[in-house]
Amino acid sequence: PKTRWYKIGIVYVVFTGLVFLFTMLAQEVMEAETLGFDTAVLTMIHKIANPTLNGLFLGVTNLAGAVFIGIITIALAVGFYMRHEIYNSLYILLTLGGTIFLNTTLKIFFKRTRPDLWSLLVVEKSYSFPSGHAMISMALALTLIVLTYYSRARWFSIILGAFYVVLIGFSRLYLGVHFPTDILGGWLISSVWILLATRLMFHNRAFRTDTLT
């Protein structure tokens, strides 16, 4: 049907655009072309730092940490499995598990050092680009939006997901453990992965049945 090919075309254009933007951003990052912008933004954000916000964002950033994401992933996967929605459960594991693997691989490939502009409240030993917290928060938000898109919870998932993604991203900048381009890169490549994983899963009729009903 024409409608189906129209949707496939849109997905292809969006996917290609996201890959292009990430590639261009990564090139600029590796050539240190963004360092002036990155430093200026972090310096501006640091001016609002105070003990109250320190405590707040130390708590917020944990909402995309390994423990929280691990609990959420297991809870969602088991929850869908118990409802006999096996392919939704597999989708959760694919999107979130794949995001973690992809982030680890990309960090090792790019080997960007983290910001060192002031005394930090948290110590991060991994590389900086792309941000793992930005990637996993975007992956979680998009995954839940896909799974609830044809339900009454769609707009709730979209609004809550957008708020969650932006809040996590800002928390990493406030804490000074990431450059803005780390966050942007994480959002872009995570969106690429979720789009690809969703497209692949939608080839399976059982997954479409689980998700669309």
PDB file of C-alpha atoms in Angstrom:
ATOM      1  CA  PRO A   1       0.000   0.000   0.000  1.00  0.00           C
ATOM      2  CA  LYS A   2       1.076   3.585  -0.684  1.00  0.00           C
ATOM      3  CA  THR A   3       0.657   4.538   2.984  1.00  0.00           C
ATOM      4  CA  ARG A   4       3.093   1.832   4.048  1.00  0.00           C
ATOM      5  CA  TRP A   5       5.783   2.941   1.598  1.00  0.00           C
ATOM      6  CA  TYR A   6       5.218   6.543   2.615  1.00  0.00           C
ATOM      7  CA  LYS A   7       5.918   5.656   6.253  1.00  0.00           C
ATOM      8  CA  ILE A   8       8.991   3.629   5.282  1.00  0.00           C
ATOM      9  CA  GLY A   9      10.268   6.632   3.348  1.00  0.00           C
ATOM     10  CA  ILE A  10       9.856   8.899   6.352  1.00  0.00           C
ATOM     11  CA  VAL A  11      11.676   6.435   8.588  1.00  0.00           C
ATOM     12  CA  TYR A  12      14.526   6.190   6.079  1.00  0.00           C
ATOM     13  CA  VAL A  13      14.869   9.977   5.807  1.00  0.00           C
ATOM     14  CA  VAL A  14      14.833  10.434   9.592  1.00  0.00           C
ATOM     15  CA  PHE A  15      17.327   7.600  10.096  1.00  0.00           C
ATOM     16  CA  THR A  16      19.695   8.971   7.443  1.00  0.00           C
ATOM     17  CA  GLY A  17      19.421  12.482   8.875  1.00  0.00           C
ATOM     18  CA  LEU A  18      20.235  11.339  12.400  1.00  0.00           C
ATOM     19  CA  VAL A  19      23.250   9.330  11.218  1.00  0.00           C
ATOM     20  CA  PHE A  20      24.504  12.302   9.200  1.00  0.00           C
ATOM     21  CA  LEU A  21      24.151  14.708  12.123  1.00  0.00           C
ATOM     22  CA  PHE A  22      25.932  12.346  14.511  1.00  0.00           C
ATOM     23  CA  THR A  23      28.755  11.778  12.024  1.00  0.00           C
ATOM     24  CA  MET A  24      29.248  15.513  11.504  1.00  0.00           C
ATOM     25  CA  LEU A  25      29.131  16.196  15.239  1.00  0.00           C
ATOM     26  CA  ALA A  26      31.611  13.409  15.996  1.00  0.00           C
ATOM     27  CA  GLN A  27      34.014  14.784  13.414  1.00  0.00           C
ATOM     28  CA  GLU A  28      33.819  18.276  14.915  1.00  0.00           C
ATOM     29  CA  VAL A  29      34.323  16.856  18.412  1.00  0.00           C
ATOM     30  CA  MET A  30      37.388  14.851  17.407  1.00  0.00           C
ATOM     31  CA  GLU A  31      38.907  17.923  15.749  1.00  0.00           C
ATOM     32  CA  ALA A  32      38.237  19.932  18.953  1.00  0.00           C
ATOM     33  CA  GLU A  33      36.164  22.414  16.951  1.00  0.00           C
ATOM     34  CA  THR A  34      33.410  22.402  19.587  1.00  0.00           C
ATOM     35  CA  LEU A  35      35.634  22.895  22.625  1.00  0.00           C
ATOM     36  CA  GLY A  36      35.077  26.653  22.855  1.00  0.00           C
ATOM     37  CA  PHE A  37      31.308  26.261  22.738  1.00  0.00           C
ATOM     38  CA  ASP A  38      31.373  23.324  25.162  1.00  0.00           C
ATOM     39  CA  THR A  39      33.487  25.180  27.706  1.00  0.00           C
ATOM     40  CA  ALA A  40      31.424  28.357  27.495  1.00  0.00           C
ATOM     41  CA  VAL A  41      28.159  26.488  28.132  1.00  0.00           C
ATOM     42  CA  LEU A  42      29.569  24.535  31.084  1.00  0.00           C
ATOM     43  CA  THR A  43      31.039  27.701  32.612  1.00  0.00           C
ATOM     44  CA  MET A  44      27.692  29.469  32.301  1.00  0.00           C
ATOM     45  CA  ILE A  45      25.810  26.583  33.922  1.00  0.00           C
ATOM     46  CA  HIS A  46      28.336  26.334  36.753  1.00  0.00           C
ATOM     47  CA  LYS A  47      27.545  29.918  37.780  1.00  0.00           C
ATOM     48  CA  ILE A  48      24.196  28.779  39.204  1.00  0.00           C
ATOM     49  CA  ALA A  49      25.773  26.016  41.311  1.00  0.00           C
ATOM     50  CA  ASN A  50      24.806  25.927  45.000  1.00  0.00           C
ATOM     51  CA  PRO A  51      24.501  23.235  47.709  1.00  0.00           C
ATOM     52  CA  THR A  52      20.765  22.742  47.140  1.00  0.00           C
ATOM     53  CA  LEU A  53      21.145  22.173  43.397  1.00  0.00           C
ATOM     54  CA  ASN A  54      24.182  19.984  44.040  1.00  0.00           C
ATOM     55  CA  GLY A  55      22.074  17.587  46.077  1.00  0.00           C
ATOM     56  CA  LEU A  56      19.190  17.739  43.620  1.00  0.00           C
ATOM     57  CA  PHE A  57      21.211  16.899  40.534  1.00  0.00           C
ATOM     58  CA  LEU A  58      23.271  14.248  42.291  1.00  0.00           C
ATOM     59  CA  GLY A  59      19.950  12.499  42.871  1.00  0.00           C
ATOM     60  CA  VAL A  60      18.566  13.229  39.406  1.00  0.00           C
ATOM     61  CA  THR A  61      21.585  11.847  37.576  1.00  0.00           C
ATOM     62  CA  ASN A  62      21.117   8.476  39.325  1.00  0.00           C
ATOM     63  CA  LEU A  63      17.800   8.104  37.471  1.00  0.00           C
ATOM     64  CA  ALA A  64      19.858   7.128  34.442  1.00  0.00           C
ATOM     65  CA  GLY A  65      22.534   5.267  36.373  1.00  0.00           C
ATOM     66  CA  ALA A  66      23.356   1.579  36.150  1.00  0.00           C
ATOM     67  CA  VAL A  67      21.315   0.532  39.203  1.00  0.00           C
ATOM     68  CA  PHE A  68      18.131   2.385  38.263  1.00  0.00           C
ATOM     69  CA  ILE A  69      18.270   1.389  34.593  1.00  0.00           C
ATOM     70  CA  GLY A  70      19.009  -2.208  35.541  1.00  0.00           C
ATOM     71  CA  ILE A  71      15.969  -2.344  37.826  1.00  0.00           C
ATOM     72  CA  ILE A  72      13.708  -0.683  35.233  1.00  0.00           C
ATOM     73  CA  THR A  73      14.907  -2.985  32.443  1.00  0.00           C
ATOM     74  CA  ILE A  74      14.315  -6.146  34.474  1.00  0.00           C
ATOM     75  CA  ALA A  75      10.965  -4.907  35.794  1.00  0.00           C
ATOM     76  CA  LEU A  76       9.659  -4.037  32.333  1.00  0.00           C
ATOM     77  CA  ALA A  77      10.976  -7.204  30.700  1.00  0.00           C
ATOM     78  CA  VAL A  78       9.496  -9.422  33.422  1.00  0.00           C
ATOM     79  CA  GLY A  79       6.262  -7.432  33.435  1.00  0.00           C
ATOM     80  CA  PHE A  80       5.675  -7.902  29.716  1.00  0.00           C
ATOM     81  CA  TYR A  81       6.701 -11.540  29.959  1.00  0.00           C
ATOM     82  CA  MET A  82       4.145 -12.160  32.710  1.00  0.00           C
ATOM     83  CA  ARG A  83       1.495 -10.628  30.436  1.00  0.00           C
ATOM     84  CA  HIS A  84       2.582 -13.085  27.719  1.00  0.00           C
ATOM     85  CA  GLU A  85       3.854 -10.216  25.562  1.00  0.00           C
ATOM     86  CA  ILE A  86       7.145 -11.970  24.880  1.00  0.00           C
ATOM     87  CA  TYR A  87       8.222  -9.789  21.996  1.00  0.00           C
ATOM     88  CA  ASN A  88       7.674  -6.586  23.937  1.00  0.00           C
ATOM     89  CA  SER A  89       9.917  -8.080  26.606  1.00  0.00           C
ATOM     90  CA  LEU A  90      12.567  -8.891  24.012  1.00  0.00           C
ATOM     91  CA  TYR A  91      12.239  -5.390  22.593  1.00  0.00           C
ATOM     92  CA  ILE A  92      13.052  -3.904  26.005  1.00  0.00           C
ATOM     93  CA  LEU A  93      16.176  -6.037  26.286  1.00  0.00           C
ATOM     94  CA  LEU A  94      17.220  -5.226  22.717  1.00  0.00           C
ATOM     95  CA  THR A  95      16.813  -1.471  22.946  1.00  0.00           C
ATOM     96  CA  LEU A  96      18.261  -0.881  26.411  1.00  0.00           C
ATOM     97  CA  GLY A  97      20.856  -3.644  26.326  1.00  0.00           C
ATOM     98  CA  GLY A  98      21.924  -2.609  22.835  1.00  0.00           C
ATOM     99  CA  THR A  99      22.247   1.009  23.912  1.00  0.00           C
ATOM    100  CA  ILE A 100      24.636   0.092  26.712  1.00  0.00           C
ATOM    101  CA  PHE A 101      26.771  -2.020  24.375  1.00  0.00           C
ATOM    102  CA  LEU A 102      26.796   0.691  21.696  1.00  0.00           C
ATOM    103  CA  ASN A 103      27.775   3.385  24.176  1.00  0.00           C
ATOM    104  CA  THR A 104      30.652   1.331  25.553  1.00  0.00           C
ATOM    105  CA  THR A 105      31.918   0.663  22.036  1.00  0.00           C
ATOM    106  CA  LEU A 106      31.694   4.298  20.932  1.00  0.00           C
ATOM    107  CA  LYS A 107      33.408   5.620  24.050  1.00  0.00           C
ATOM    108  CA  ILE A 108      36.362   3.314  23.422  1.00  0.00           C
ATOM    109  CA  PHE A 109      36.459   4.337  19.764  1.00  0.00           C
ATOM    110  CA  PHE A 110      36.390   8.112  20.300  1.00  0.00           C
ATOM    111  CA  LYS A 111      38.364   8.206  23.593  1.00  0.00           C
ATOM    112  CA  ARG A 112      37.353  11.764  24.448  1.00  0.00           C
ATOM    113  CA  THR A 113      38.510  12.898  27.858  1.00  0.00           C
ATOM    114  CA  ARG A 114      35.953  14.358  30.229  1.00  0.00           C
ATOM    115  CA  PRO A 115      35.768  18.047  31.218  1.00  0.00           C
ATOM    116  CA  ASP A 116      38.127  19.167  33.957  1.00  0.00           C
ATOM    117  CA  LEU A 117      36.977  22.707  34.664  1.00  0.00           C
ATOM    118  CA  TRP A 118      36.316  22.630  38.417  1.00  0.00           C
ATOM    119  CA  SER A 119      36.323  20.308  41.424  1.00  0.00           C
ATOM    120  CA  LEU A 120      33.716  17.654  40.635  1.00  0.00           C
ATOM    121  CA  LEU A 121      31.087  16.183  42.944  1.00  0.00           C
ATOM    122  CA  VAL A 122      31.248  12.811  41.200  1.00  0.00           C
ATOM    123  CA  VAL A 123      34.130  10.883  39.671  1.00  0.00           C
ATOM    124  CA  GLU A 124      33.660   9.221  36.291  1.00  0.00           C
ATOM    125  CA  LYS A 125      36.425   6.996  34.936  1.00  0.00           C
ATOM    126  CA  SER A 126      35.055   6.213  31.481  1.00  0.00           C
ATOM    127  CA  TYR A 127      35.463   8.338  28.358  1.00  0.00           C
ATOM    128  CA  SER A 128      33.176  11.266  27.637  1.00  0.00           C
ATOM    129  CA  PHE A 129      31.712  10.968  24.109  1.00  0.00           C
ATOM    130  CA  PRO A 130      28.924  10.115  23.700  1.00  0.00           C
ATOM    131  CA  SER A 131      27.244  10.442  27.082  1.00  0.00           C
ATOM    132  CA  GLY A 132      26.001   7.125  28.422  1.00  0.00           C
ATOM    133  CA  HIS A 133      23.390   8.806  30.612  1.00  0.00           C
ATOM    134  CA  ALA A 134      22.071  10.767  27.626  1.00  0.00           C
ATOM    135  CA  MET A 135      21.946   7.631  25.497  1.00  0.00           C
ATOM    136  CA  ILE A 136      20.201   5.388  28.007  1.00  0.00           C
ATOM    137  CA  SER A 137      17.677   8.053  29.050  1.00  0.00           C
ATOM    138  CA  MET A 138      16.762   8.674  25.408  1.00  0.00           C
ATOM    139  CA  ALA A 139      16.569   4.934  24.758  1.00  0.00           C
ATOM    140  CA  LEU A 140      14.276   4.372  27.740  1.00  0.00           C
ATOM    141  CA  ALA A 141      12.017   7.283  26.798  1.00  0.00           C
ATOM    142  CA  LEU A 142      11.722   6.284  23.127  1.00  0.00           C
ATOM    143  CA  THR A 143      11.191   2.621  23.991  1.00  0.00           C
ATOM    144  CA  LEU A 144       8.285   3.438  26.282  1.00  0.00           C
ATOM    145  CA  ILE A 145       6.822   5.827  23.709  1.00  0.00           C
ATOM    146  CA  VAL A 146       6.897   3.060  21.082  1.00  0.00           C
ATOM    147  CA  LEU A 147       5.279   0.566  23.438  1.00  0.00           C
ATOM    148  CA  THR A 148       2.509   2.964  24.487  1.00  0.00           C
ATOM    149  CA  TYR A 149       2.029   4.813  21.207  1.00  0.00           C
ATOM    150  CA  TYR A 150      -1.269   3.124  20.364  1.00  0.00           C
ATOM    151  CA  SER A 151      -2.620   3.371  23.895  1.00  0.00           C
ATOM    152  CA  ARG A 152      -4.147   6.113  26.016  1.00  0.00           C
ATOM    153  CA  ALA A 153      -0.774   6.597  27.694  1.00  0.00           C
ATOM    154  CA  ARG A 154       0.881   7.884  24.519  1.00  0.00           C
ATOM    155  CA  TRP A 155       0.950  11.599  25.345  1.00  0.00           C
ATOM    156  CA  PHE A 156       1.829  10.915  28.961  1.00  0.00           C
ATOM    157  CA  SER A 157       4.839   8.890  27.758  1.00  0.00           C
ATOM    158  CA  ILE A 158       5.888  11.578  25.292  1.00  0.00           C
ATOM    159  CA  ILE A 159       5.698  14.441  27.796  1.00  0.00           C
ATOM    160  CA  LEU A 160       7.244  12.515  30.677  1.00  0.00           C
ATOM    161  CA  GLY A 161       9.909  11.052  28.380  1.00  0.00           C
ATOM    162  CA  ALA A 162      10.918  14.464  27.037  1.00  0.00           C
ATOM    163  CA  PHE A 163      11.135  15.908  30.556  1.00  0.00           C
ATOM    164  CA  TYR A 164      13.186  12.941  31.758  1.00  0.00           C
ATOM    165  CA  VAL A 165      15.653  13.109  28.843  1.00  0.00           C
ATOM    166  CA  VAL A 166      16.254  16.865  29.190  1.00  0.00           C
ATOM    167  CA  LEU A 167      16.556  16.654  32.986  1.00  0.00           C
ATOM    168  CA  ILE A 168      19.130  13.866  32.812  1.00  0.00           C
ATOM    169  CA  GLY A 169      21.098  15.692  30.136  1.00  0.00           C
ATOM    170  CA  PHE A 170      21.166  18.914  32.137  1.00  0.00           C
ATOM    171  CA  SER A 171      22.207  17.054  35.296  1.00  0.00           C
ATOM    172  CA  ARG A 172      25.333  15.792  33.528  1.00  0.00           C
ATOM    173  CA  LEU A 173      26.217  19.318  32.427  1.00  0.00           C
ATOM    174  CA  TYR A 174      25.531  20.778  35.868  1.00  0.00           C
ATOM    175  CA  LEU A 175      27.790  18.186  37.484  1.00  0.00           C
ATOM    176  CA  GLY A 176      30.492  18.999  34.930  1.00  0.00           C
ATOM    177  CA  VAL A 177      31.088  15.412  33.864  1.00  0.00           C
ATOM    178  CA  HIS A 178      30.088  15.921  30.235  1.00  0.00           C
ATOM    179  CA  PHE A 179      30.374  18.505  27.492  1.00  0.00           C
ATOM    180  CA  PRO A 180      27.144  19.644  25.791  1.00  0.00           C
ATOM    181  CA  THR A 181      28.226  17.886  22.603  1.00  0.00           C
ATOM    182  CA  ASP A 182      28.545  14.625  24.557  1.00  0.00           C
ATOM    183  CA  ILE A 183      24.881  14.967  25.479  1.00  0.00           C
ATOM    184  CA  LEU A 184      23.783  15.892  21.959  1.00  0.00           C
ATOM    185  CA  GLY A 185      25.804  13.046  20.486  1.00  0.00           C
ATOM    186  CA  GLY A 186      24.236  10.623  22.947  1.00  0.00           C
ATOM    187  CA  TRP A 187      20.725  11.734  22.040  1.00  0.00           C
ATOM    188  CA  LEU A 188      21.410  11.439  18.312  1.00  0.00           C
ATOM    189  CA  ILE A 189      23.024   8.004  18.246  1.00  0.00           C
ATOM    190  CA  SER A 190      20.564   6.575  20.761  1.00  0.00           C
ATOM    191  CA  SER A 191      17.704   7.709  18.524  1.00  0.00           C
ATOM    192  CA  VAL A 192      19.425   6.005  15.588  1.00  0.00           C
ATOM    193  CA  TRP A 193      19.645   2.732  17.493  1.00  0.00           C
ATOM    194  CA  ILE A 194      16.053   2.789  18.748  1.00  0.00           C
ATOM    195  CA  LEU A 195      14.766   3.603  15.263  1.00  0.00           C
ATOM    196  CA  LEU A 196      16.778   0.731  13.787  1.00  0.00           C
ATOM    197  CA  ALA A 197      15.773  -1.737  16.520  1.00  0.00           C
ATOM    198  CA  THR A 198      12.110  -0.765  16.223  1.00  0.00           C
ATOM    199  CA  ARG A 199      12.165  -1.125  12.459  1.00  0.00           C
ATOM    200  CA  LEU A 200      13.750  -4.561  12.728  1.00  0.00           C
ATOM    201  CA  MET A 201      11.300  -5.723  15.382  1.00  0.00           C
ATOM    202  CA  PHE A 202       8.294  -4.515  13.394  1.00  0.00           C
ATOM    203  CA  HIS A 203       9.133  -7.100  10.745  1.00  0.00           C
ATOM    204  CA  ASN A 204       7.894  -9.657  13.284  1.00  0.00           C
ATOM    205  CA  ARG A 205       4.110 -10.051  13.269  1.00  0.00           C
ATOM    206  CA  ALA A 206       4.022 -11.182  16.905  1.00  0.00           C
ATOM    207  CA  PHE A 207       5.783  -7.990  18.004  1.00  0.00           C
ATOM    208  CA  ARG A 208       3.341  -5.878  16.001  1.00  0.00           C
ATOM    209  CA  THR A 209       0.471  -7.725  17.660  1.00  0.00           C
ATOM    210  CA  ASP A 210       1.898  -7.138  21.148  1.00  0.00           C
ATOM    211  CA  THR A 211       2.668  -3.479  20.541  1.00  0.00           C
ATOM    212  CA  LEU A 212      -0.357  -2.399  18.543  1.00  0.00           C
ATOM    213  CA  THR A 213      -2.955  -3.964  20.855  1.00  0.00           C
TER     214      THR A 213
END
